[in-house]
PDB file of C-alpha atoms in Angstrom:
ATOM      1  CA  UNK A  20     139.208  75.829 115.695  1.00 82.00           C
ATOM      2  CA  UNK A  21     136.253  77.984 116.728  1.00 84.00           C
ATOM      3  CA  UNK A  22     135.215  75.324 119.256  1.00 88.00           C
ATOM      4  CA  UNK A  23     138.735  75.284 120.730  1.00 88.00           C
ATOM      5  CA  UNK A  24     138.797  79.088 120.934  1.00 87.00           C
ATOM      6  CA  UNK A  25     135.466  79.136 122.770  1.00 87.00           C
ATOM      7  CA  UNK A  26     136.328  76.258 125.119  1.00 90.00           C
ATOM      8  CA  UNK A  27     139.738  77.746 125.998  1.00 89.00           C
ATOM      9  CA  UNK A  28     138.466  81.365 126.218  1.00 90.00           C
ATOM     10  CA  UNK A  29     141.149  82.617 123.836  1.00 92.00           C
ATOM     11  CA  UNK A  30     141.117  86.306 122.859  1.00 94.00           C
ATOM     12  CA  UNK A  31     144.148  86.275 120.528  1.00 96.00           C
ATOM     13  CA  UNK A  32     145.256  83.172 118.642  1.00 95.00           C
ATOM     14  CA  UNK A  33     148.629  82.750 116.905  1.00 97.00           C
ATOM     15  CA  UNK A  34     148.655  79.974 114.302  1.00 94.00           C
ATOM     16  CA  UNK A  35     151.691  78.632 112.440  1.00 93.00           C
ATOM     17  CA  UNK A  36     152.098  76.174 109.578  1.00 90.00           C
ATOM     18  CA  UNK A  37     148.508  76.874 108.582  1.00 88.00           C
ATOM     19  CA  UNK A  38     148.754  75.527 105.009  1.00 82.00           C
ATOM     20  CA  UNK A  39     146.518  78.304 103.740  1.00 78.00           C
ATOM     21  CA  UNK A  40     146.374  80.663 100.781  1.00 81.00           C
ATOM     22  CA  UNK A  41     145.391  84.312 101.085  1.00 76.00           C
ATOM     23  CA  UNK A  42     141.856  83.682  99.862  1.00 76.00           C
ATOM     24  CA  UNK A  43     141.207  80.557 101.951  1.00 83.00           C
ATOM     25  CA  UNK A  44     137.617  79.806 102.894  1.00 85.00           C
ATOM     26  CA  UNK A  45     138.642  79.109 106.499  1.00 85.00           C
ATOM     27  CA  UNK A  46     139.895  82.691 106.907  1.00 88.00           C
ATOM     28  CA  UNK A  47     136.733  84.085 105.351  1.00 89.00           C
ATOM     29  CA  UNK A  48     134.722  82.002 107.825  1.00 88.00           C
ATOM     30  CA  UNK A  49     136.670  83.416 110.787  1.00 89.00           C
ATOM     31  CA  UNK A  50     135.989  86.942 109.526  1.00 89.00           C
ATOM     32  CA  UNK A  51     132.301  86.104 109.029  1.00 90.00           C
ATOM     33  CA  UNK A  52     132.189  84.952 112.668  1.00 89.00           C
ATOM     34  CA  UNK A  53     133.334  88.452 113.706  1.00 91.00           C
ATOM     35  CA  UNK A  54     137.036  87.803 114.249  1.00 93.00           C
ATOM     36  CA  UNK A  55     139.826  90.034 113.053  1.00 94.00           C
ATOM     37  CA  UNK A  56     142.297  88.088 110.950  1.00 94.00           C
ATOM     38  CA  UNK A  57     145.737  89.021 109.661  1.00 95.00           C
ATOM     39  CA  UNK A  58     147.770  86.482 107.785  1.00 93.00           C
ATOM     40  CA  UNK A  59     150.849  85.767 105.773  1.00 91.00           C
ATOM     41  CA  UNK A  60     150.457  82.823 103.434  1.00 86.00           C
ATOM     42  CA  UNK A  61     153.644  81.190 102.204  1.00 74.00           C
ATOM     43  CA  UNK A  62     154.289  82.602  98.717  1.00 68.00           C
ATOM     44  CA  UNK A  63     153.685  79.986  96.044  1.00 62.00           C
ATOM     45  CA  UNK A  64     156.383  79.298  93.476  1.00 66.00           C
ATOM     46  CA  UNK A  65     153.624  78.492  90.971  1.00 64.00           C
ATOM     47  CA  UNK A  66     150.078  79.820  91.053  1.00 66.00           C
ATOM     48  CA  UNK A  67     148.684  77.227  88.647  1.00 62.00           C
ATOM     49  CA  UNK A  68     148.677  74.393  91.173  1.00 67.00           C
ATOM     50  CA  UNK A  69     146.167  72.953  93.613  1.00 62.00           C
ATOM     51  CA  UNK A  70     148.769  71.356  95.882  1.00 68.00           C
ATOM     52  CA  UNK A  71     148.747  72.117  99.607  1.00 70.00           C
ATOM     53  CA  UNK A  72     150.487  75.386 100.396  1.00 66.00           C
ATOM     54  CA  UNK A  73     152.619  74.387 103.375  1.00 76.00           C
ATOM     55  CA  UNK A  74     153.753  76.999 105.875  1.00 84.00           C
ATOM     56  CA  UNK A  75     151.754  80.149 106.591  1.00 90.00           C
ATOM     57  CA  UNK A  76     150.979  82.232 109.676  1.00 95.00           C
ATOM     58  CA  UNK A  77     147.662  83.625 110.944  1.00 95.00           C
ATOM     59  CA  UNK A  78     146.864  85.880 113.900  1.00 97.00           C
ATOM     60  CA  UNK A  79     143.202  86.206 114.818  1.00 95.00           C
ATOM     61  CA  UNK A  80     141.454  88.072 117.627  1.00 96.00           C
ATOM     62  CA  UNK A  81     138.000  88.501 119.104  1.00 94.00           C
ATOM     63  CA  UNK A  82     136.047  91.719 118.676  1.00 90.00           C
ATOM     64  CA  UNK A  83     137.338  94.497 120.897  1.00 91.00           C
ATOM     65  CA  UNK A  84     140.967  93.587 120.158  1.00 96.00           C
ATOM     66  CA  UNK A  85     142.578  95.471 117.271  1.00 97.00           C
ATOM     67  CA  UNK A  86     145.254  93.935 115.060  1.00 97.00           C
ATOM     68  CA  UNK A  87     147.474  95.774 112.604  1.00 97.00           C
ATOM     69  CA  UNK A  88     150.250  94.298 110.506  1.00 97.00           C
ATOM     70  CA  UNK A  89     153.672  95.869 111.013  1.00 97.00           C
ATOM     71  CA  UNK A  90     156.473  96.046 108.477  1.00 96.00           C
ATOM     72  CA  UNK A  91     159.719  96.086 110.445  1.00 97.00           C
ATOM     73  CA  UNK A  92     161.815  96.322 107.288  1.00 96.00           C
ATOM     74  CA  UNK A  93     163.126  92.772 107.063  1.00 95.00           C
ATOM     75  CA  UNK A  94     162.080  89.783 104.970  1.00 94.00           C
ATOM     76  CA  UNK A  95     163.836  86.688 106.336  1.00 96.00           C
ATOM     77  CA  UNK A  96     164.495  83.772 103.992  1.00 94.00           C
ATOM     78  CA  UNK A  97     165.148  81.094 106.649  1.00 95.00           C
ATOM     79  CA  UNK A  98     161.806  81.439 108.470  1.00 96.00           C
ATOM     80  CA  UNK A  99     158.358  82.926 107.972  1.00 95.00           C
ATOM     81  CA  UNK A 100     157.481  86.045 109.979  1.00 97.00           C
ATOM     82  CA  UNK A 101     154.346  88.025 110.764  1.00 98.00           C
ATOM     83  CA  UNK A 102     154.605  91.060 113.068  1.00 98.00           C
ATOM     84  CA  UNK A 103     151.413  92.505 114.499  1.00 98.00           C
ATOM     85  CA  UNK A 104     150.565  95.341 116.880  1.00 98.00           C
ATOM     86  CA  UNK A 105     147.805  94.186 119.225  1.00 98.00           C
ATOM     87  CA  UNK A 106     145.698  96.793 121.036  1.00 97.00           C
ATOM     88  CA  UNK A 107     143.083  96.118 123.704  1.00 95.00           C
ATOM     89  CA  UNK A 108     141.745  99.108 125.606  1.00 93.00           C
ATOM     90  CA  UNK A 109     144.718 101.227 126.697  1.00 94.00           C
ATOM     91  CA  UNK A 110     147.190  98.338 126.363  1.00 94.00           C
ATOM     92  CA  UNK A 111     149.260  97.463 123.322  1.00 96.00           C
ATOM     93  CA  UNK A 112     152.110  95.125 122.515  1.00 95.00           C
ATOM     94  CA  UNK A 113     154.040  93.861 119.526  1.00 97.00           C
ATOM     95  CA  UNK A 114     153.823  90.178 118.620  1.00 97.00           C
ATOM     96  CA  UNK A 115     156.215  88.513 116.199  1.00 98.00           C
ATOM     97  CA  UNK A 116     155.014  85.079 115.117  1.00 98.00           C
ATOM     98  CA  UNK A 117     157.558  82.844 113.393  1.00 97.00           C
ATOM     99  CA  UNK A 118     157.597  79.528 111.614  1.00 95.00           C
ATOM    100  CA  UNK A 119     160.901  77.843 110.809  1.00 94.00           C
ATOM    101  CA  UNK A 120     160.350  74.638 108.801  1.00 90.00           C
ATOM    102  CA  UNK A 121     161.717  71.568 110.548  1.00 81.00           C
ATOM    103  CA  UNK A 122     163.004  70.295 107.222  1.00 78.00           C
ATOM    104  CA  UNK A 123     165.395  73.255 106.968  1.00 81.00           C
ATOM    105  CA  UNK A 124     168.908  73.016 108.368  1.00 82.00           C
ATOM    106  CA  UNK A 125     169.607  75.348 111.290  1.00 88.00           C
ATOM    107  CA  UNK A 126     172.199  77.635 109.754  1.00 89.00           C
ATOM    108  CA  UNK A 127     174.207  80.713 110.621  1.00 94.00           C
ATOM    109  CA  UNK A 128     171.826  82.585 108.293  1.00 96.00           C
ATOM    110  CA  UNK A 129     168.876  81.678 110.519  1.00 96.00           C
ATOM    111  CA  UNK A 130     170.579  83.092 113.604  1.00 97.00           C
ATOM    112  CA  UNK A 131     171.684  86.220 111.723  1.00 97.00           C
ATOM    113  CA  UNK A 132     168.166  86.871 110.411  1.00 97.00           C
ATOM    114  CA  UNK A 133     166.489  86.132 113.748  1.00 97.00           C
ATOM    115  CA  UNK A 134     168.965  88.398 115.535  1.00 97.00           C
ATOM    116  CA  UNK A 135     168.162  91.177 113.044  1.00 97.00           C
ATOM    117  CA  UNK A 136     164.417  90.759 113.716  1.00 98.00           C
ATOM    118  CA  UNK A 137     164.918  90.808 117.487  1.00 97.00           C
ATOM    119  CA  UNK A 138     167.189  93.870 117.295  1.00 96.00           C
ATOM    120  CA  UNK A 139     164.522  95.746 115.346  1.00 96.00           C
ATOM    121  CA  UNK A 140     161.768  94.679 117.746  1.00 96.00           C
ATOM    122  CA  UNK A 141     163.859  95.865 120.698  1.00 93.00           C
ATOM    123  CA  UNK A 142     163.536  99.455 119.434  1.00 93.00           C
ATOM    124  CA  UNK A 143     159.790  99.574 120.168  1.00 94.00           C
ATOM    125  CA  UNK A 144     158.477 101.103 123.383  1.00 92.00           C
ATOM    126  CA  UNK A 145     155.683  98.528 123.685  1.00 94.00           C
ATOM    127  CA  UNK A 146     156.324  95.108 125.216  1.00 95.00           C
ATOM    128  CA  UNK A 147     157.387  92.493 122.657  1.00 96.00           C
ATOM    129  CA  UNK A 148     156.263  88.876 122.357  1.00 96.00           C
ATOM    130  CA  UNK A 149     158.000  86.262 120.199  1.00 97.00           C
ATOM    131  CA  UNK A 150     155.964  83.142 119.593  1.00 97.00           C
ATOM    132  CA  UNK A 151     155.674  80.345 117.077  1.00 96.00           C
ATOM    133  CA  UNK A 152     157.256  77.128 115.871  1.00 95.00           C
ATOM    134  CA  UNK A 153     161.041  77.447 115.669  1.00 96.00           C
ATOM    135  CA  UNK A 154     161.701  73.691 115.339  1.00 93.00           C
ATOM    136  CA  UNK A 155     164.611  73.900 117.758  1.00 94.00           C
ATOM    137  CA  UNK A 156     164.596  71.416 120.644  1.00 93.00           C
ATOM    138  CA  UNK A 157     164.359  73.996 123.420  1.00 93.00           C
ATOM    139  CA  UNK A 158     164.259  71.252 126.069  1.00 93.00           C
ATOM    140  CA  UNK A 159     167.856  70.294 125.190  1.00 92.00           C
ATOM    141  CA  UNK A 160     169.658  73.058 127.053  1.00 89.00           C
ATOM    142  CA  UNK A 161     173.095  71.653 126.190  1.00 92.00           C
ATOM    143  CA  UNK A 162     172.537  71.668 122.408  1.00 94.00           C
ATOM    144  CA  UNK A 163     174.535  74.428 120.741  1.00 94.00           C
ATOM    145  CA  UNK A 164     171.570  75.624 118.644  1.00 94.00           C
ATOM    146  CA  UNK A 165     169.344  75.809 121.727  1.00 95.00           C
ATOM    147  CA  UNK A 166     171.866  77.719 123.825  1.00 95.00           C
ATOM    148  CA  UNK A 167     172.587  80.086 120.916  1.00 96.00           C
ATOM    149  CA  UNK A 168     168.856  80.758 120.481  1.00 96.00           C
ATOM    150  CA  UNK A 169     168.272  81.343 124.224  1.00 95.00           C
ATOM    151  CA  UNK A 170     171.345  83.617 124.409  1.00 96.00           C
ATOM    152  CA  UNK A 171     170.081  85.570 121.407  1.00 96.00           C
ATOM    153  CA  UNK A 172     166.714  86.112 123.134  1.00 96.00           C
ATOM    154  CA  UNK A 173     168.462  87.227 126.326  1.00 95.00           C
ATOM    155  CA  UNK A 174     170.639  89.710 124.415  1.00 95.00           C
ATOM    156  CA  UNK A 175     167.418  91.435 123.324  1.00 93.00           C
ATOM    157  CA  UNK A 176     165.867  91.360 126.796  1.00 93.00           C
ATOM    158  CA  UNK A 177     163.582  88.378 126.198  1.00 95.00           C
ATOM    159  CA  UNK A 178     163.236  85.150 128.168  1.00 93.00           C
ATOM    160  CA  UNK A 179     161.764  81.859 126.959  1.00 92.00           C
ATOM    161  CA  UNK A 180     158.872  80.479 129.025  1.00 90.00           C
ATOM    162  CA  UNK A 181     159.697  76.899 129.929  1.00 77.00           C
ATOM    163  CA  UNK A 182     157.014  74.410 128.949  1.00 81.00           C
ATOM    164  CA  UNK A 183     156.516  70.696 128.763  1.00 82.00           C
ATOM    165  CA  UNK A 184     156.849  69.031 125.349  1.00 84.00           C
ATOM    166  CA  UNK A 185     154.887  70.786 122.611  1.00 88.00           C
ATOM    167  CA  UNK A 186     155.109  68.127 119.863  1.00 87.00           C
ATOM    168  CA  UNK A 187     153.371  64.775 119.848  1.00 80.00           C
ATOM    169  CA  UNK A 188     156.693  62.997 119.240  1.00 82.00           C
ATOM    170  CA  UNK A 189     158.246  64.805 122.191  1.00 84.00           C
ATOM    171  CA  UNK A 190     160.355  67.911 122.313  1.00 87.00           C
ATOM    172  CA  UNK A 191     159.662  71.575 122.958  1.00 90.00           C
ATOM    173  CA  UNK A 192     159.711  73.036 119.455  1.00 91.00           C
ATOM    174  CA  UNK A 193     157.517  76.071 120.082  1.00 93.00           C
ATOM    175  CA  UNK A 194     158.560  79.312 121.736  1.00 94.00           C
ATOM    176  CA  UNK A 195     156.825  81.865 123.941  1.00 95.00           C
ATOM    177  CA  UNK A 196     159.310  84.621 124.822  1.00 96.00           C
ATOM    178  CA  UNK A 197     158.710  87.934 126.583  1.00 95.00           C
ATOM    179  CA  UNK A 198     160.551  90.317 128.883  1.00 90.00           C
ATOM    180  CA  UNK A 199     161.575  88.545 132.085  1.00 84.00           C
ATOM    181  CA  UNK A 200     159.339  90.820 134.195  1.00 86.00           C
ATOM    182  CA  UNK A 201     156.319  89.946 132.037  1.00 90.00           C
ATOM    183  CA  UNK A 202     156.646  86.162 131.892  1.00 86.00           C
ATOM    184  CA  UNK A 203     153.377  84.403 132.670  1.00 86.00           C
ATOM    185  CA  UNK A 204     153.396  82.259 135.789  1.00 83.00           C
ATOM    186  CA  UNK A 205     152.400  79.276 133.660  1.00 86.00           C
ATOM    187  CA  UNK A 206     152.068  78.249 130.024  1.00 91.00           C
ATOM    188  CA  UNK A 207     149.529  75.468 129.625  1.00 91.00           C
ATOM    189  CA  UNK A 208     150.294  72.885 126.916  1.00 92.00           C
ATOM    190  CA  UNK A 209     147.156  71.131 125.681  1.00 90.00           C
ATOM    191  CA  UNK A 210     146.662  68.612 122.883  1.00 91.00           C
ATOM    192  CA  UNK A 211     143.505  69.814 121.123  1.00 89.00           C
ATOM    193  CA  UNK A 212     143.776  67.143 118.403  1.00 88.00           C
ATOM    194  CA  UNK A 213     144.110  69.604 115.510  1.00 85.00           C
ATOM    195  CA  UNK A 214     147.841  69.274 114.849  1.00 87.00           C
ATOM    196  CA  UNK A 215     151.005  67.393 115.748  1.00 87.00           C
ATOM    197  CA  UNK A 216     151.815  70.465 117.890  1.00 85.00           C
ATOM    198  CA  UNK A 217     149.934  71.296 121.070  1.00 91.00           C
ATOM    199  CA  UNK A 218     148.113  74.493 121.942  1.00 92.00           C
ATOM    200  CA  UNK A 219     150.162  76.788 124.185  1.00 93.00           C
ATOM    201  CA  UNK A 220     147.939  79.019 126.309  1.00 93.00           C
ATOM    202  CA  UNK A 221     148.913  81.794 128.703  1.00 92.00           C
TER     203      UNK A 221
END
């Protein structure tokens, strides 16, 4: 991961489905290397187990970039969420990183909870970024779930950046959404051989 960050010149890295616990050695190593790290491990149902803790979200940044966790007053049950204020120099923005397990059925509850999160984020003055693994086939514009998700983003002033497939089996399952006037000209999708999902860089 550190090699990828250096090779790709990444200042802020959003990681989903990290399979970590709060005291993971890998996070301690990132901190020891001088990176800021904020995380939300998936809560374990049992603490007396050594099984892999699936899920989890991490945001990490190089020195000179400040991260602070934000509590926006909602705890969704259909997806994992980590909201962070990111400050670099005089610039700041709010990033909401999400992970919706692909094994979970896309339900009305998911759309209600995501809409609630987006409504709350829309109240901030700073620009807002939504990123992460939503496990919705965003390349299928005629699917009802896809169109509902895109419409929900638009209702909150966000637009999804179109990308090529982000999963090694095909499909665009990962989202990068910002205000239409802030969309990057390009989102690069690169297989860095660390996951079944590609790295999205902008």
